[in-house]
Amino acid sequence: MASPAQADGSVNIYSYRQPYLIQPLLNRFTEETGIETNIVYASKGLGERIKAEGVNSPVDVMLTVDIGRLEGAKTLGFAAPLDNATINANIPENFRDPENRWFGLTGRARVVYASKERVTQNTITYAELADPKWKGRICTRSGQHDYTIGLIASIIAHEGTDKAKAWLSAVKENLARKPTGNDRAQVQAIYSGECDIALGNTYYMGKMLTNDKEPEQETWAKSVKILFPDAEGRGSHVNISGMVLAEHAPNRDNAVRLMEFLTSDEAQGLYAEINFEYPLNPHVAPSELVSSWGKLHPDSLPLIEIAKHRREASELVDEVAFDDGPSS
Ligand SMILES: [Fe+2]
């Protein structure tokens, strides 16, 4: 490892991930390497922007959530291959692109939030969400949201289109209301009694339970427990956040240093503590709060196999009119 603050120059980052999470990571990176960071934050359009900038793009590294956006970087053609021993050692293979054009950094499990009061069971499967016993009891955000698309794509990957379609139709009929709001809104709906279970990402529970600015979120979250679907079978669906090296990176060496750093024990620990995500580096433990919910058994099917079915998943959502809510 190079001694601190001896490298020079900078690295340019485009980030879909937010400043409260990324800035502490970049501060540590600069302290350790002397490499300055320049960053553009946005919630959409970064891939298209990089594509439009072409060979003149200043970007070195893109940070994003969701396998759809990571694969999208490949489709748009700006994701450069990188065969790097440090990154390969730190991040398990099923969370890396087989062509080395994107790399996972953190895991985001799509789990079931369940009312502590009204749901006695402590295990569940995704298949079970189709059981009529949940009629009028399930809440979720839109079927077309990336998080839902990822989950449906994983069900297609495991069970095929026909079974996935039947499942999705049955889950739709079990909904308490039209899909609406974000994951936190589903927790609120369980708290208020509108539904008994919901689909959501694990880290929101961490963020709600520690929310000083909006303490009512803590109240909602305390009414809810987390069930890890298929924990005893194929494992729970885990989407990722990740990073891409830009094809025309003007500061390639510094970009690689940053990418290595983000997979390191230190950076992975920051992701775990600041944002309650699962570190993908197996040497780093989840935060204490996240660990207290139980052990995550991630679906071992490579994410790339799941991503192949994203478009089909989106079509199924329309076909069954999932976002219209239950028909009766
Ligand atoms: Fe999120």
CSV table of N, CA and C in Angstrom, one decimal, residues 9-131:
chain,number,residue,atom,x,y,z
A,9,GLY,N,-3.1,14.3,-7.9
A,9,GLY,CA,-4.2,14.3,-8.9
A,9,GLY,C,-5.5,14.1,-8.3
A,10,SER,N,-6.5,13.8,-9.1
A,10,SER,CA,-7.9,13.7,-8.6
A,10,SER,C,-8.6,12.6,-9.3
A,11,VAL,N,-9.8,12.4,-8.9
A,11,VAL,CA,-10.7,11.4,-9.5
A,11,VAL,C,-12.1,12.0,-9.6
A,12,ASN,N,-12.7,11.8,-10.7
A,12,ASN,CA,-14.0,12.4,-11.0
A,12,ASN,C,-15.1,11.3,-10.9
A,13,ILE,N,-16.2,11.6,-10.1
A,13,ILE,CA,-17.2,10.6,-9.8
A,13,ILE,C,-18.6,11.1,-10.2
A,14,TYR,N,-19.4,10.3,-10.8
A,14,TYR,CA,-20.8,10.6,-11.0
A,14,TYR,C,-21.5,9.6,-10.1
A,15,SER,N,-22.4,10.2,-9.3
A,15,SER,CA,-23.0,9.3,-8.2
A,15,SER,C,-24.5,9.4,-8.2
A,16,TYR,N,-25.2,8.2,-8.2
A,16,TYR,CA,-26.6,8.2,-7.9
A,16,TYR,C,-26.8,8.0,-6.4
A,17,ARG,N,-25.7,7.7,-5.7
A,17,ARG,CA,-25.8,7.5,-4.3
A,17,ARG,C,-25.6,8.9,-3.6
A,18,GLN,N,-26.2,9.0,-2.4
A,18,GLN,CA,-26.4,10.4,-1.9
A,18,GLN,C,-25.2,10.8,-1.0
A,19,PRO,N,-25.0,12.2,-0.9
A,19,PRO,CA,-23.8,12.7,-0.2
A,19,PRO,C,-23.6,12.2,1.2
A,20,TYR,N,-24.7,12.1,2.0
A,20,TYR,CA,-24.5,11.7,3.4
A,20,TYR,C,-23.8,10.4,3.5
A,21,LEU,N,-23.9,9.5,2.5
A,21,LEU,CA,-23.3,8.2,2.5
A,21,LEU,C,-21.9,8.3,1.8
A,22,ILE,N,-21.8,8.9,0.7
A,22,ILE,CA,-20.6,8.9,-0.1
A,22,ILE,C,-19.5,9.8,0.4
A,23,GLN,N,-19.9,11.0,1.0
A,23,GLN,CA,-18.9,12.0,1.4
A,23,GLN,C,-17.9,11.4,2.5
A,24,PRO,N,-18.5,10.7,3.5
A,24,PRO,CA,-17.5,10.2,4.5
A,24,PRO,C,-16.5,9.2,3.9
A,25,LEU,N,-17.0,8.4,2.9
A,25,LEU,CA,-16.1,7.5,2.2
A,25,LEU,C,-15.0,8.2,1.5
A,26,LEU,N,-15.4,9.3,0.8
A,26,LEU,CA,-14.4,10.0,0.0
A,26,LEU,C,-13.4,10.8,0.9
A,27,ASN,N,-13.9,11.2,2.0
A,27,ASN,CA,-13.0,11.9,2.9
A,27,ASN,C,-11.9,11.0,3.4
A,28,ARG,N,-12.3,9.8,3.7
A,28,ARG,CA,-11.3,8.8,4.2
A,28,ARG,C,-10.3,8.5,3.0
A,29,PHE,N,-10.9,8.3,1.8
A,29,PHE,CA,-10.0,8.0,0.7
A,29,PHE,C,-9.0,9.1,0.4
A,30,THR,N,-9.4,10.4,0.5
A,30,THR,CA,-8.5,11.5,0.3
A,30,THR,C,-7.4,11.5,1.4
A,31,GLU,N,-7.9,11.3,2.6
A,31,GLU,CA,-6.9,11.3,3.7
A,31,GLU,C,-5.9,10.2,3.5
A,32,GLU,N,-6.3,9.1,3.0
A,32,GLU,CA,-5.3,8.0,2.9
A,32,GLU,C,-4.4,8.1,1.7
A,33,THR,N,-4.9,8.7,0.6
A,33,THR,CA,-4.2,8.6,-0.7
A,33,THR,C,-3.7,10.0,-1.2
A,34,GLY,N,-4.3,11.0,-0.6
A,34,GLY,CA,-4.0,12.4,-1.2
A,34,GLY,C,-4.7,12.7,-2.5
A,35,ILE,N,-5.5,11.7,-3.0
A,35,ILE,CA,-6.2,11.9,-4.2
A,35,ILE,C,-7.5,12.7,-3.9
A,36,GLU,N,-7.6,13.9,-4.6
A,36,GLU,CA,-8.8,14.7,-4.4
A,36,GLU,C,-10.0,14.1,-5.2
A,37,THR,N,-11.2,14.3,-4.7
A,37,THR,CA,-12.3,13.8,-5.4
A,37,THR,C,-13.3,14.9,-5.9
A,38,ASN,N,-13.8,14.8,-7.1
A,38,ASN,CA,-14.8,15.7,-7.6
A,38,ASN,C,-16.0,14.9,-7.9
A,39,ILE,N,-17.2,15.3,-7.5
A,39,ILE,CA,-18.3,14.5,-7.6
A,39,ILE,C,-19.6,15.2,-8.1
A,40,VAL,N,-20.3,14.6,-9.0
A,40,VAL,CA,-21.6,15.1,-9.4
A,40,VAL,C,-22.6,14.1,-8.9
A,41,TYR,N,-23.6,14.6,-8.1
A,41,TYR,CA,-24.7,13.8,-7.6
A,41,TYR,C,-25.9,14.0,-8.5
A,42,ALA,N,-26.6,13.0,-8.8
A,42,ALA,CA,-27.9,13.1,-9.5
A,42,ALA,C,-28.8,11.9,-9.2
A,43,SER,N,-30.1,12.1,-9.4
A,43,SER,CA,-31.0,10.9,-9.2
A,43,SER,C,-31.4,10.2,-10.5
A,44,LYS,N,-31.1,10.9,-11.6
A,44,LYS,CA,-31.3,10.2,-12.9
A,44,LYS,C,-30.5,10.8,-14.0
A,45,GLY,N,-30.3,10.0,-15.1
A,45,GLY,CA,-29.7,10.5,-16.3
A,45,GLY,C,-28.2,10.5,-16.4
A,46,LEU,N,-27.6,9.9,-15.4
A,46,LEU,CA,-26.1,10.0,-15.4
A,46,LEU,C,-25.5,9.1,-16.5
A,47,GLY,N,-26.1,7.9,-16.7
A,47,GLY,CA,-25.6,7.0,-17.7
A,47,GLY,C,-25.7,7.7,-19.1
A,48,GLU,N,-26.9,8.3,-19.3
A,48,GLU,CA,-27.1,9.0,-20.6
A,48,GLU,C,-26.1,10.1,-20.8
A,49,ARG,N,-25.9,10.8,-19.7
A,49,ARG,CA,-24.9,11.9,-19.7
A,49,ARG,C,-23.5,11.5,-20.1
A,50,ILE,N,-23.1,10.4,-19.5
A,50,ILE,CA,-21.8,9.8,-19.8
A,50,ILE,C,-21.7,9.4,-21.3
A,51,LYS,N,-22.7,8.8,-21.7
A,51,LYS,CA,-22.8,8.4,-23.1
A,51,LYS,C,-22.7,9.6,-24.0
A,52,ALA,N,-23.5,10.6,-23.7
A,52,ALA,CA,-23.5,11.8,-24.6
A,52,ALA,C,-22.1,12.5,-24.6
A,53,GLU,N,-21.5,12.5,-23.4
A,53,GLU,CA,-20.1,13.2,-23.3
A,53,GLU,C,-19.1,12.4,-24.1
A,54,GLY,N,-19.3,11.1,-24.3
A,54,GLY,CA,-18.4,10.4,-25.2
A,54,GLY,C,-17.0,10.4,-24.8
A,55,VAL,N,-16.1,10.5,-25.7
A,55,VAL,CA,-14.6,10.5,-25.4
A,55,VAL,C,-14.2,11.7,-24.6
A,56,ASN,N,-15.0,12.7,-24.5
A,56,ASN,CA,-14.6,13.9,-23.7
A,56,ASN,C,-15.2,13.9,-22.3
A,57,SER,N,-15.8,12.7,-21.9
A,57,SER,CA,-16.4,12.7,-20.6
A,57,SER,C,-15.3,12.8,-19.5
A,58,PRO,N,-15.5,13.6,-18.5
A,58,PRO,CA,-14.6,13.8,-17.4
A,58,PRO,C,-14.7,12.6,-16.4
A,59,VAL,N,-15.7,11.8,-16.5
A,59,VAL,CA,-16.0,10.9,-15.5
A,59,VAL,C,-15.0,9.7,-15.4
A,60,ASP,N,-14.6,9.3,-14.2
A,60,ASP,CA,-13.8,8.2,-14.0
A,60,ASP,C,-14.5,7.0,-13.5
A,61,VAL,N,-15.4,7.3,-12.5
A,61,VAL,CA,-16.1,6.2,-11.8
A,61,VAL,C,-17.6,6.6,-11.6
A,62,MET,N,-18.5,5.6,-11.9
A,62,MET,CA,-19.9,5.9,-11.6
A,62,MET,C,-20.3,5.0,-10.4
A,63,LEU,N,-21.0,5.6,-9.5
A,63,LEU,CA,-21.5,4.9,-8.3
A,63,LEU,C,-23.0,4.8,-8.4
A,64,THR,N,-23.6,3.7,-8.2
A,64,THR,CA,-25.1,3.6,-8.4
A,64,THR,C,-25.7,2.4,-7.5
A,65,VAL,N,-27.0,2.5,-7.4
A,65,VAL,CA,-27.7,1.3,-6.9
A,65,VAL,C,-28.3,0.6,-8.0
A,66,ASP,N,-28.6,-0.7,-7.8
A,66,ASP,CA,-29.4,-1.5,-8.7
A,66,ASP,C,-28.7,-2.2,-9.9
A,67,ILE,N,-28.9,-3.4,-9.9
A,67,ILE,CA,-28.3,-4.2,-11.0
A,67,ILE,C,-28.8,-3.7,-12.4
A,68,GLY,N,-30.0,-3.1,-12.4
A,68,GLY,CA,-30.5,-2.6,-13.7
A,68,GLY,C,-29.6,-1.5,-14.2
A,69,ARG,N,-29.2,-0.6,-13.3
A,69,ARG,CA,-28.3,0.5,-13.7
A,69,ARG,C,-26.9,0.1,-14.0
A,70,LEU,N,-26.5,-0.9,-13.3
A,70,LEU,CA,-25.1,-1.5,-13.6
A,70,LEU,C,-25.1,-2.1,-15.0
A,71,GLU,N,-26.1,-2.9,-15.2
A,71,GLU,CA,-26.2,-3.6,-16.5
A,71,GLU,C,-26.4,-2.5,-17.6
A,72,GLY,N,-27.2,-1.5,-17.2
A,72,GLY,CA,-27.4,-0.4,-18.2
A,72,GLY,C,-26.1,0.3,-18.6
A,73,ALA,N,-25.2,0.4,-17.7
A,73,ALA,CA,-23.9,1.0,-18.1
A,73,ALA,C,-23.2,0.2,-19.2
A,74,LYS,N,-23.3,-1.1,-19.1
A,74,LYS,CA,-22.8,-2.0,-20.1
A,74,LYS,C,-23.5,-1.8,-21.4
A,75,THR,N,-24.8,-1.7,-21.3
A,75,THR,CA,-25.6,-1.6,-22.5
A,75,THR,C,-25.3,-0.2,-23.2
A,76,LEU,N,-25.2,0.8,-22.4
A,76,LEU,CA,-24.9,2.1,-23.0
A,76,LEU,C,-23.4,2.2,-23.5
A,77,GLY,N,-22.6,1.2,-23.1
A,77,GLY,CA,-21.3,1.1,-23.7
A,77,GLY,C,-20.2,1.9,-23.1
A,78,PHE,N,-20.4,2.4,-21.9
A,78,PHE,CA,-19.3,3.2,-21.3
A,78,PHE,C,-18.6,2.5,-20.1
A,79,ALA,N,-19.0,1.2,-19.8
A,79,ALA,CA,-18.4,0.5,-18.7
A,79,ALA,C,-17.1,-0.3,-19.2
A,80,ALA,N,-16.0,0.2,-18.7
A,80,ALA,CA,-14.7,-0.4,-19.1
A,80,ALA,C,-14.5,-1.7,-18.3
A,81,PRO,N,-13.8,-2.7,-18.9
A,81,PRO,CA,-13.5,-3.9,-18.1
A,81,PRO,C,-12.3,-3.6,-17.2
A,82,LEU,N,-12.3,-4.3,-16.1
A,82,LEU,CA,-11.2,-4.1,-15.1
A,82,LEU,C,-10.9,-5.4,-14.4
A,83,ASP,N,-9.8,-6.0,-14.6
A,83,ASP,CA,-9.4,-7.2,-14.0
A,83,ASP,C,-8.4,-6.9,-12.9
A,84,ASN,N,-8.9,-6.8,-11.6
A,84,ASN,CA,-8.2,-6.2,-10.5
A,84,ASN,C,-8.1,-7.2,-9.4
A,85,ALA,N,-7.0,-7.6,-9.0
A,85,ALA,CA,-6.8,-8.7,-7.9
A,85,ALA,C,-7.4,-8.3,-6.6
A,86,THR,N,-7.3,-7.0,-6.2
A,86,THR,CA,-7.8,-6.6,-4.9
A,86,THR,C,-9.3,-6.6,-4.9
A,87,ILE,N,-9.9,-6.1,-5.9
A,87,ILE,CA,-11.4,-6.1,-6.0
A,87,ILE,C,-11.9,-7.5,-6.1
A,88,ASN,N,-11.3,-8.3,-6.9
A,88,ASN,CA,-11.7,-9.7,-7.1
A,88,ASN,C,-11.6,-10.5,-5.8
A,89,ALA,N,-10.6,-10.1,-5.0
A,89,ALA,CA,-10.5,-10.8,-3.7
A,89,ALA,C,-11.5,-10.4,-2.7
A,90,ASN,N,-11.9,-9.1,-2.8
A,90,ASN,CA,-12.8,-8.5,-1.8
A,90,ASN,C,-14.3,-8.8,-2.1
A,91,ILE,N,-14.6,-8.9,-3.3
A,91,ILE,CA,-16.1,-9.0,-3.7
A,91,ILE,C,-16.3,-10.4,-4.3
A,92,PRO,N,-17.3,-11.2,-3.7
A,92,PRO,CA,-17.5,-12.5,-4.3
A,92,PRO,C,-18.0,-12.4,-5.7
A,93,GLU,N,-17.7,-13.5,-6.4
A,93,GLU,CA,-17.9,-13.6,-7.9
A,93,GLU,C,-19.3,-13.3,-8.3
A,94,ASN,N,-20.3,-13.9,-7.5
A,94,ASN,CA,-21.7,-13.7,-8.0
A,94,ASN,C,-22.2,-12.3,-7.9
A,95,PHE,N,-21.4,-11.4,-7.2
A,95,PHE,CA,-21.8,-10.0,-7.2
A,95,PHE,C,-20.8,-9.1,-8.1
A,96,ARG,N,-20.2,-9.8,-9.0
A,96,ARG,CA,-19.4,-9.0,-10.0
A,96,ARG,C,-19.9,-9.4,-11.4
A,97,ASP,N,-19.7,-8.5,-12.3
A,97,ASP,CA,-20.0,-8.8,-13.7
A,97,ASP,C,-19.0,-9.8,-14.2
A,98,PRO,N,-19.5,-10.9,-14.9
A,98,PRO,CA,-18.5,-11.9,-15.4
A,98,PRO,C,-17.5,-11.3,-16.4
A,99,GLU,N,-17.9,-10.2,-17.1
A,99,GLU,CA,-17.0,-9.5,-18.0
A,99,GLU,C,-16.2,-8.4,-17.3
A,100,ASN,N,-16.3,-8.3,-15.9
A,100,ASN,CA,-15.6,-7.3,-15.1
A,100,ASN,C,-15.9,-5.9,-15.5
A,101,ARG,N,-17.1,-5.6,-15.9
A,101,ARG,CA,-17.5,-4.2,-16.3
A,101,ARG,C,-18.3,-3.6,-15.2
A,102,TRP,N,-18.8,-4.3,-14.2
A,102,TRP,CA,-19.3,-3.6,-13.0
A,102,TRP,C,-19.0,-4.5,-11.8
A,103,PHE,N,-19.0,-3.9,-10.6
A,103,PHE,CA,-18.6,-4.6,-9.3
A,103,PHE,C,-19.6,-4.2,-8.3
A,104,GLY,N,-20.2,-5.2,-7.6
A,104,GLY,CA,-21.0,-4.9,-6.4
A,104,GLY,C,-20.2,-4.3,-5.3
A,105,LEU,N,-20.9,-3.5,-4.5
A,105,LEU,CA,-20.2,-3.0,-3.2
A,105,LEU,C,-21.0,-3.3,-2.0
A,106,THR,N,-22.4,-3.2,-2.1
A,106,THR,CA,-23.2,-3.5,-0.9
A,106,THR,C,-24.4,-4.3,-1.3
A,107,GLY,N,-24.9,-5.1,-0.4
A,107,GLY,CA,-26.1,-5.9,-0.6
A,107,GLY,C,-27.3,-5.2,0.0
A,108,ARG,N,-28.5,-5.4,-0.7
A,108,ARG,CA,-29.7,-4.8,-0.3
A,108,ARG,C,-30.8,-5.8,-0.4
A,109,ALA,N,-31.1,-6.5,0.7
A,109,ALA,CA,-32.0,-7.6,0.7
A,109,ALA,C,-33.5,-7.2,0.6
A,110,ARG,N,-34.2,-7.8,-0.2
A,110,ARG,CA,-35.7,-7.5,-0.4
A,110,ARG,C,-36.4,-8.5,0.5
A,111,VAL,N,-36.9,-8.0,1.6
A,111,VAL,CA,-37.4,-8.9,2.7
A,111,VAL,C,-38.9,-8.6,2.9
A,112,VAL,N,-39.5,-9.3,3.9
A,112,VAL,CA,-40.8,-9.0,4.3
A,112,VAL,C,-40.8,-8.3,5.6
A,113,TYR,N,-41.5,-7.1,5.6
A,113,TYR,CA,-41.8,-6.4,6.9
A,113,TYR,C,-43.1,-7.0,7.4
A,114,ALA,N,-43.2,-7.4,8.7
A,114,ALA,CA,-44.4,-8.0,9.2
A,114,ALA,C,-44.8,-7.3,10.5
A,115,SER,N,-46.1,-7.1,10.7
A,115,SER,CA,-46.6,-6.6,12.0
A,115,SER,C,-46.2,-7.5,13.1
A,116,LYS,N,-45.6,-6.9,14.1
A,116,LYS,CA,-45.3,-7.7,15.3
A,116,LYS,C,-46.5,-8.2,16.0
A,117,GLU,N,-47.6,-7.3,15.9
A,117,GLU,CA,-48.8,-7.6,16.6
A,117,GLU,C,-49.7,-8.7,15.9
A,118,ARG,N,-49.7,-8.6,14.6
A,118,ARG,CA,-50.7,-9.3,13.9
A,118,ARG,C,-50.2,-10.5,13.0
A,119,VAL,N,-48.9,-10.6,13.0
A,119,VAL,CA,-48.2,-11.8,12.3
A,119,VAL,C,-47.4,-12.5,13.3
A,120,THR,N,-47.8,-13.8,13.5
A,120,THR,CA,-47.1,-14.6,14.6
A,120,THR,C,-45.9,-15.4,14.0
A,121,GLN,N,-46.0,-15.7,12.7
A,121,GLN,CA,-45.0,-16.5,12.1
A,121,GLN,C,-43.7,-15.7,12.0
A,122,ASN,N,-42.6,-16.5,12.1
A,122,ASN,CA,-41.3,-15.8,12.0
A,122,ASN,C,-40.5,-16.3,10.8
A,123,THR,N,-41.0,-17.1,9.9
A,123,THR,CA,-40.4,-17.5,8.7
A,123,THR,C,-41.4,-17.3,7.6
A,124,ILE,N,-40.9,-17.1,6.4
A,124,ILE,CA,-41.8,-16.9,5.2
A,124,ILE,C,-41.1,-17.3,3.9
A,125,THR,N,-41.8,-17.5,2.9
A,125,THR,CA,-41.2,-17.7,1.6
A,125,THR,C,-41.9,-16.7,0.6
A,126,TYR,N,-41.2,-16.3,-0.5
A,126,TYR,CA,-41.8,-15.5,-1.5
A,126,TYR,C,-43.1,-16.1,-2.0
A,127,ALA,N,-43.0,-17.5,-2.2
A,127,ALA,CA,-44.1,-18.2,-2.8
A,127,ALA,C,-45.4,-18.0,-1.9
A,128,GLU,N,-45.1,-18.0,-0.6
A,128,GLU,CA,-46.2,-17.9,0.3
A,128,GLU,C,-47.0,-16.6,0.2
A,129,LEU,N,-46.4,-15.6,-0.3
A,129,LEU,CA,-47.1,-14.3,-0.5
A,129,LEU,C,-48.4,-14.4,-1.4
A,130,ALA,N,-48.4,-15.5,-2.2
A,130,ALA,CA,-49.5,-15.8,-3.1
A,130,ALA,C,-50.6,-16.5,-2.4
A,131,ASP,N,-50.4,-17.0,-1.1
A,131,ASP,CA,-51.4,-17.7,-0.4
A,131,ASP,C,-52.6,-16.9,0.0
